[in-house]
Amino acid sequence: MSDFIPLSIPNLSENELDYVIDAIKSGWISTSGGRIAEFEKKLARYLKVDKISAIQSGTAGLHLAMLLADVRNGDEVIVPTLTFIAAVNPVKYVGAEPIFMDCDNYLCLDVVKVAEFCEKECDFIDNQLINRSTKKHIKAIVAVHIFGNMVDMHMLTKLAYKYDLKIIEDATEALGSYYRETGEFAGTIGDFGIYSFNGNKIITTGGGGAITARDSKMVDRAQYLANQAKDDDIAFVHREIGYNYRITNLQAVIGIAQLEQLEKFIAIKEQNYDLYRAAGLNLLNFQGNIRSNKWFYSLVTDRKDELIKSLKENSIQSRPIWKLIHTLEPYKKCQSYKIEKAIEFWEKIVNIPCGIGLVEKDIRRIIGVIA
Ligand SMILES: *Cc1c(COP(=O)(O)O)cnc(C)c1O
């Protein structure tokens, strides 16, 4: 039996352990401790934003973004169907309803179709985009940057401006991706940007996330809500309902060590992707106008199930892309608009190993099995 090749596992081989030991020795392991602010500062510098708040998860960040975008009970939010469910559930957390959209050739939200939907299926009355079929106010769009690609933010920004919509960028899979021309990073273009440091993401803190916003006052608000909406440390005064969405110092130090490695990780992702491509594997392209973090590789095949099975028999982990959210139990009664491409991709894509730890020998073995 050959060695098991996982889809993607964390690489914690540099300063992670030392920093964790230091944190434990210092006693600062919980939600206070100076290294949280240090992590935030370093992350903000990398992303070229004024401010970012590190929090407990990407999902928590998306929930905070819904609250800050003033999405409420009875509102609607445009979301992609091809994504991880955590991008959609926060719409429901605040009592709103999602409207599901198709994807483009890079698996990201199809902005052309979103524009068509706004144009043909909605009315713009008193600065509010009203869904004609439900009479509800569409307040925001969740733009998920799938697998390291980017939603067409240029077009989306124009559309959001035209219809007064807030853009919530789910950049949980795209930390490090940016537009080559402008240098703008995924997650820093819309009204809100969310990152995740879950174990499977390009960098990890075990679990964790971050939220940034175009208006840095919104980042302060996010931090406030994430910290139980506490106004006063001594008297415990709270003016509103908050959440415990804070990151811990112990997670932050892992984040600092991981951030030191991020560019190296991306270079390895690129190299491995190129090795697969050079062997003739039919991997989906990443967009040419962005420097992608190349987080996940998508193999296009007509024999998905067969391929997953034979990879498994050879101790190689792979997986299909997510079952489309508009077909899942909690969402199947929701509105969806002309979903076509996402169905095609769902039928044909297998994600193959893309971990930082892959060596050329593994890649040759994977290529051999696929061939
Ligand atoms: C991972 C992920 C999330 C959630 O991040 P967590 O930190 O695990 O809560 C949200 N959206 C997408 C697209 C993701 O891949």
Coordinates of C-alpha atoms and ligand atoms in Angstrom, one line a residue:
M1 CA 0.0 0.0 0.0
S2 CA 1.4 3.4 -1.0
D3 CA 1.6 6.3 1.5
F4 CA -1.5 8.3 1.9
I5 CA -1.6 11.6 0.1
P6 CA -4.0 14.1 1.7
L7 CA -5.9 16.8 -0.2
S8 CA -4.3 19.5 1.8
I9 CA -2.9 19.7 5.4
P10 CA -1.4 22.5 7.3
N11 CA 2.3 23.2 7.3
L12 CA 3.5 24.4 10.7
S13 CA 7.2 23.8 10.2
E14 CA 8.7 27.2 10.9
N15 CA 8.2 29.5 13.9
E16 CA 4.8 28.2 14.9
L17 CA 5.9 26.0 17.7
D18 CA 8.4 28.5 19.2
Y19 CA 5.7 31.2 19.2
V20 CA 3.2 28.9 20.8
I21 CA 5.7 27.9 23.5
D22 CA 6.4 31.6 24.2
A23 CA 2.7 32.3 24.5
I24 CA 2.1 29.5 26.9
K25 CA 5.1 30.4 29.0
S26 CA 3.9 34.0 29.1
G27 CA 0.4 32.9 30.3
W28 CA -1.3 34.9 27.5
I29 CA -3.3 32.2 25.8
S30 CA -6.8 33.7 25.7
T31 CA -8.5 36.7 24.2
S32 CA -6.0 39.3 25.6
G33 CA -2.3 39.5 24.9
G34 CA -0.3 41.7 22.7
R35 CA 0.2 39.4 19.8
I36 CA -3.4 39.7 18.6
A37 CA -2.8 43.3 17.8
E38 CA 0.6 42.4 16.2
F39 CA -1.1 39.8 14.0
E40 CA -3.7 42.3 13.0
K41 CA -1.1 44.9 12.2
K42 CA 1.0 42.5 10.1
L43 CA -2.1 41.3 8.2
A44 CA -3.2 44.8 7.5
R45 CA 0.2 45.7 6.2
Y46 CA 0.2 42.7 3.9
L47 CA -3.2 43.5 2.6
K48 CA -2.5 47.2 2.4
V49 CA -5.6 48.1 4.5
D50 CA -5.8 50.6 7.4
K51 CA -7.4 48.2 9.8
I52 CA -8.4 44.6 10.2
S53 CA -9.9 42.7 13.1
A54 CA -8.9 39.1 13.9
I55 CA -11.8 37.0 15.0
Q56 CA -12.8 33.5 15.8
S57 CA -13.7 32.3 12.3
G58 CA -14.6 33.3 8.8
T59 CA -18.2 32.4 9.5
A60 CA -18.2 34.8 12.4
G61 CA -16.8 37.4 10.1
L62 CA -19.5 36.9 7.6
H63 CA -22.1 37.1 10.3
L64 CA -20.6 40.4 11.5
A65 CA -20.6 41.7 8.0
M66 CA -24.3 41.0 7.6
L67 CA -25.0 42.9 10.8
L68 CA -22.8 45.8 9.7
A69 CA -24.3 45.9 6.2
D70 CA -27.7 46.3 8.0
V71 CA -29.1 43.2 6.5
R72 CA -32.2 42.4 8.5
N73 CA -35.3 40.2 8.9
G74 CA -37.2 40.5 5.6
D75 CA -34.3 41.6 3.5
E76 CA -32.7 39.6 0.7
V77 CA -29.1 39.0 -0.2
I78 CA -27.6 37.8 -3.5
V79 CA -25.3 34.8 -3.1
P80 CA -23.6 32.2 -5.3
T81 CA -24.9 28.6 -5.3
L82 CA -21.4 27.2 -5.9
T83 CA -19.6 27.8 -2.6
F84 CA -19.2 26.5 0.9
I85 CA -22.4 26.8 2.9
A86 CA -20.7 29.1 5.5
A87 CA -20.9 31.9 2.9
V88 CA -24.7 31.6 2.9
N89 CA -25.8 30.6 6.4
P90 CA -25.1 34.1 7.9
V91 CA -27.9 35.5 5.6
K92 CA -30.2 33.3 7.6
Y93 CA -28.6 34.2 10.9
V94 CA -29.9 37.8 10.5
G95 CA -33.4 36.6 9.3
A96 CA -32.9 37.5 5.6
E97 CA -33.3 35.3 2.5
P98 CA -30.7 34.4 -0.1
I99 CA -31.2 34.5 -3.8
F100 CA -28.9 32.1 -5.6
M101 CA -26.8 32.9 -8.6
D102 CA -24.8 31.0 -11.2
C103 CA -21.0 31.0 -11.5
D104 CA -18.7 32.1 -14.3
N105 CA -15.9 30.2 -16.1
Y106 CA -13.7 30.6 -13.0
L107 CA -16.3 29.2 -10.6
C108 CA -17.0 32.6 -9.1
L109 CA -20.3 34.5 -9.0
D110 CA -21.4 35.4 -12.5
V111 CA -21.7 39.1 -12.3
V112 CA -23.2 39.4 -15.8
K113 CA -26.1 37.3 -14.7
V114 CA -26.4 39.2 -11.5
A115 CA -26.7 42.4 -13.5
E116 CA -29.3 40.8 -15.7
F117 CA -31.3 39.7 -12.7
C118 CA -31.2 43.2 -11.2
E119 CA -32.2 44.7 -14.5
K120 CA -35.0 42.3 -15.5
E121 CA -36.4 40.9 -12.3
C122 CA -36.1 43.9 -10.0
D123 CA -37.3 47.5 -9.7
F124 CA -35.1 50.3 -8.4
I125 CA -37.5 52.4 -6.3
D126 CA -36.4 55.1 -3.8
N127 CA -32.9 54.0 -4.0
Q128 CA -33.9 50.4 -3.1
L129 CA -33.5 47.4 -5.3
I130 CA -36.8 45.6 -4.9
N131 CA -37.2 42.0 -6.0
R132 CA -40.3 42.0 -8.1
S133 CA -41.3 38.5 -7.2
T134 CA -41.1 38.9 -3.5
K135 CA -41.4 42.7 -3.1
K136 CA -38.4 42.5 -0.7
H137 CA -35.4 44.8 -0.5
I138 CA -32.2 43.3 -1.8
K139 CA -29.5 44.9 0.4
A140 CA -26.2 43.1 -0.3
I141 CA -24.2 40.7 -2.4
V142 CA -21.9 38.0 -1.1
A143 CA -19.0 37.7 -3.5
V144 CA -17.0 34.5 -2.8
H145 CA -13.6 34.3 -4.3
I146 CA -13.6 30.6 -5.1
F147 CA -10.4 28.5 -4.7
G148 CA -8.1 31.6 -5.1
N149 CA -9.9 33.1 -8.2
M150 CA -11.6 36.4 -7.9
V151 CA -15.1 37.6 -8.7
D152 CA -15.1 40.3 -11.3
M153 CA -14.9 43.1 -8.7
H154 CA -14.6 45.8 -11.2
M155 CA -18.0 45.1 -12.7
L156 CA -19.5 44.1 -9.4
T157 CA -18.5 47.4 -7.8
K158 CA -20.2 49.4 -10.6
L159 CA -23.3 47.3 -10.2
A160 CA -23.4 47.7 -6.4
Y161 CA -23.0 51.4 -6.8
K162 CA -25.9 51.6 -9.3
Y163 CA -28.3 49.7 -7.1
D164 CA -27.0 50.8 -3.7
L165 CA -26.0 47.3 -2.6
K166 CA -23.3 46.4 -0.1
I167 CA -20.6 44.0 -1.2
I168 CA -19.5 41.4 1.3
E169 CA -16.3 39.8 -0.1
D170 CA -15.8 36.3 1.2
A171 CA -12.0 36.0 0.7
T172 CA -11.7 33.0 3.0
E173 CA -10.1 31.0 0.1
A174 CA -8.3 33.8 -1.6
L175 CA -5.9 35.4 1.0
G176 CA -3.0 36.6 -1.2
S177 CA -4.8 36.8 -4.5
Y178 CA -4.7 40.3 -6.0
Y179 CA -5.3 42.2 -9.3
R180 CA -1.9 42.4 -11.1
E181 CA -2.7 45.8 -12.5
T182 CA -3.8 47.6 -9.3
G183 CA -2.3 45.5 -6.6
E184 CA -5.7 45.3 -4.9
F185 CA -6.1 42.2 -2.8
A186 CA -9.2 40.0 -2.7
G187 CA -11.2 41.1 0.3
T188 CA -10.1 44.7 0.2
I189 CA -12.3 46.0 -2.6
G190 CA -15.9 45.6 -1.4
D191 CA -17.5 47.1 1.6
F192 CA -16.4 44.2 3.8
G193 CA -13.8 41.6 3.4
I194 CA -13.6 38.3 5.3
Y195 CA -10.7 35.9 5.8
S196 CA -10.5 32.5 7.4
F197 CA -7.6 30.7 9.1
N198 CA -9.3 27.3 9.4
G199 CA -7.1 24.3 9.1
N200 CA -7.6 23.8 5.4
K201 CA -7.0 27.4 4.3
I202 CA -3.8 28.8 2.8
I203 CA -2.6 29.9 6.2
T204 CA -4.1 28.6 9.5
T205 CA -4.4 29.5 13.1
G206 CA -6.1 26.1 13.9
G207 CA -9.4 28.1 13.6
G208 CA -9.8 31.8 13.2
G209 CA -10.6 34.6 10.8
A210 CA -10.5 38.3 10.2
I211 CA -12.7 41.1 8.9
T212 CA -11.8 44.3 7.2
A213 CA -13.9 47.0 5.7
R214 CA -13.5 50.0 3.4
D215 CA -14.7 52.2 6.1
S216 CA -12.3 51.6 9.0
K217 CA -15.0 52.7 11.5
M218 CA -16.8 49.5 10.5
V219 CA -13.8 47.5 11.5
D220 CA -14.0 49.1 15.0
R221 CA -17.7 48.2 15.0
A222 CA -16.9 44.6 14.1
Q223 CA -14.4 44.4 16.9
Y224 CA -16.9 45.9 19.3
L225 CA -19.6 43.4 18.4
A226 CA -17.1 40.6 18.5
N227 CA -16.2 41.5 22.0
Q228 CA -19.7 41.2 23.6
A229 CA -20.4 44.9 22.7
K230 CA -18.5 45.9 25.8
D231 CA -18.4 49.6 26.4
D232 CA -16.5 49.6 29.6
D233 CA -14.1 47.0 30.9
I234 CA -14.6 47.8 34.6
A235 CA -18.3 48.5 34.9
F236 CA -19.4 46.0 32.2
V237 CA -21.7 48.4 30.4
H238 CA -23.2 47.2 27.2
R239 CA -25.5 49.2 24.9
E240 CA -26.3 46.5 22.5
I241 CA -26.2 42.7 22.0
G242 CA -22.7 41.5 21.1
Y243 CA -21.0 38.2 20.4
N244 CA -18.0 36.3 21.6
Y245 CA -16.2 36.2 18.3
R246 CA -12.7 37.0 19.6
I247 CA -9.5 35.3 18.5
T248 CA -7.1 34.1 21.1
N249 CA -3.5 35.1 21.6
L250 CA -2.5 31.5 21.1
Q251 CA -4.2 31.5 17.7
A252 CA -2.7 34.8 16.8
V253 CA 0.9 33.7 17.4
I254 CA 0.3 30.8 15.0
G255 CA -1.1 33.3 12.5
I256 CA 2.0 35.5 12.8
A257 CA 4.2 32.5 12.0
Q258 CA 2.0 31.4 9.2
L259 CA 1.9 34.9 7.7
E260 CA 5.7 34.8 7.6
Q261 CA 5.3 31.8 5.3
L262 CA 2.4 32.9 3.1
E263 CA 4.3 34.1 0.1
K264 CA 6.4 30.9 0.1
F265 CA 3.2 28.8 0.4
I266 CA 1.8 30.6 -2.7
A267 CA 5.0 30.0 -4.6
I268 CA 4.8 26.3 -3.8
K269 CA 1.2 26.2 -4.8
E270 CA 2.1 27.7 -8.1
Q271 CA 5.0 25.3 -8.7
N272 CA 2.8 22.3 -8.0
Y273 CA 0.0 23.6 -10.2
D274 CA 2.5 24.0 -13.0
L275 CA 3.8 20.5 -12.6
Y276 CA 0.3 19.1 -13.0
R277 CA -0.4 21.3 -16.0
A278 CA 2.9 20.3 -17.6
A279 CA 1.9 16.7 -17.4
G280 CA -1.2 17.5 -19.4
L281 CA -3.9 17.3 -16.7
N282 CA -7.0 19.2 -17.5
L283 CA -6.9 21.7 -14.6
L284 CA -9.1 24.7 -14.7
N285 CA -7.2 27.9 -15.4
F286 CA -6.8 30.7 -12.8
Q287 CA -7.6 34.1 -14.2
G288 CA -4.8 35.8 -16.1
N289 CA -5.3 39.3 -14.7
I290 CA -4.9 38.2 -11.1
R291 CA -2.0 36.8 -9.1
S292 CA -3.9 33.9 -7.6
N293 CA -3.0 32.2 -4.4
K294 CA -3.9 29.0 -6.3
W295 CA -5.4 27.5 -3.2
F296 CA -7.3 24.6 -4.7
Y297 CA -6.8 22.8 -8.1
S298 CA -9.9 21.8 -10.1
L299 CA -9.5 18.9 -12.4
V300 CA -12.2 18.8 -15.1
T301 CA -13.3 15.3 -16.0
D302 CA -16.3 13.4 -17.5
R303 CA -15.6 10.5 -15.1
K304 CA -15.8 12.2 -11.7
D305 CA -17.0 9.3 -9.6
E306 CA -14.8 6.8 -11.2
L307 CA -11.8 9.1 -10.7
I308 CA -12.5 9.8 -7.1
K309 CA -12.8 6.1 -6.5
S310 CA -9.6 5.1 -8.2
L311 CA -7.7 7.8 -6.5
K312 CA -9.1 6.5 -3.2
E313 CA -8.0 3.0 -4.0
N314 CA -4.5 4.4 -4.5
S315 CA -4.5 6.2 -1.1
I316 CA -4.9 9.6 -2.7
Q317 CA -7.5 11.9 -1.2
S318 CA -9.7 14.0 -3.6
R319 CA -13.2 15.4 -3.4
P320 CA -16.0 16.7 -5.6
I321 CA -16.9 20.4 -5.3
W322 CA -19.6 21.3 -2.9
K323 CA -23.2 20.2 -3.6
L324 CA -24.8 23.3 -4.9
I325 CA -26.4 25.2 -2.0
H326 CA -29.7 25.9 -3.7
T327 CA -30.3 22.2 -3.9
L328 CA -29.7 21.6 -0.2
E329 CA -32.5 21.0 2.3
P330 CA -32.4 24.4 4.2
Y331 CA -32.3 26.3 0.9
K332 CA -34.2 24.4 -1.8
K333 CA -37.3 26.6 -1.5
C334 CA -35.3 29.8 -2.0
Q335 CA -35.2 31.7 -5.3
S336 CA -32.5 31.0 -7.8
Y337 CA -31.8 32.6 -11.1
K338 CA -30.7 30.7 -14.3
I339 CA -28.3 28.3 -12.7
E340 CA -26.6 26.4 -15.5
K341 CA -22.8 26.6 -15.4
A342 CA -22.6 25.7 -11.8
I343 CA -24.5 22.4 -12.5
E344 CA -22.0 21.6 -15.3
F345 CA -19.0 22.3 -13.1
W346 CA -20.5 20.3 -10.2
E347 CA -20.8 17.3 -12.5
K348 CA -17.2 17.6 -13.8
I349 CA -14.9 18.9 -11.2
V350 CA -12.6 16.9 -8.8
N351 CA -10.3 18.7 -6.5
I352 CA -6.9 16.9 -6.4
P353 CA -4.2 17.2 -3.8
C354 CA -2.8 20.7 -3.5
G355 CA -1.1 20.8 -0.1
I356 CA 2.1 22.7 0.6
G357 CA 3.7 19.4 1.6
L358 CA 3.3 17.7 -1.8
V359 CA 6.6 16.7 -3.3
E360 CA 7.3 16.0 -6.9
K361 CA 7.2 12.2 -6.3
D362 CA 3.7 12.5 -4.9
I363 CA 2.6 14.6 -7.9
R364 CA 4.1 12.0 -10.3
R365 CA 2.1 9.3 -8.5
I366 CA -1.1 11.3 -8.7
I367 CA -0.6 12.1 -12.4
G368 CA 0.0 8.4 -13.0
V369 CA -3.2 7.3 -11.4
I370 CA -5.2 10.0 -13.2
A371 CA -3.7 9.1 -16.5
Ligands
LIG1 C1 -13.8 28.2 4.9 C2 -14.8 29.0 4.3 C3 -15.7 29.8 5.1 C4 -15.7 29.7 6.6 O1 -14.6 29.9 7.3 P1 -14.4 29.3 8.7 O2 -13.2 30.0 9.3 O3 -14.3 27.9 8.6 O4 -15.7 29.7 9.5 C5 -16.6 30.6 4.5 N1 -16.7 30.7 3.1 C6 -15.9 29.9 2.3 C7 -16.1 30.0 0.9 C8 -15.0 29.0 2.9 O5 -14.3 28.3 2.1

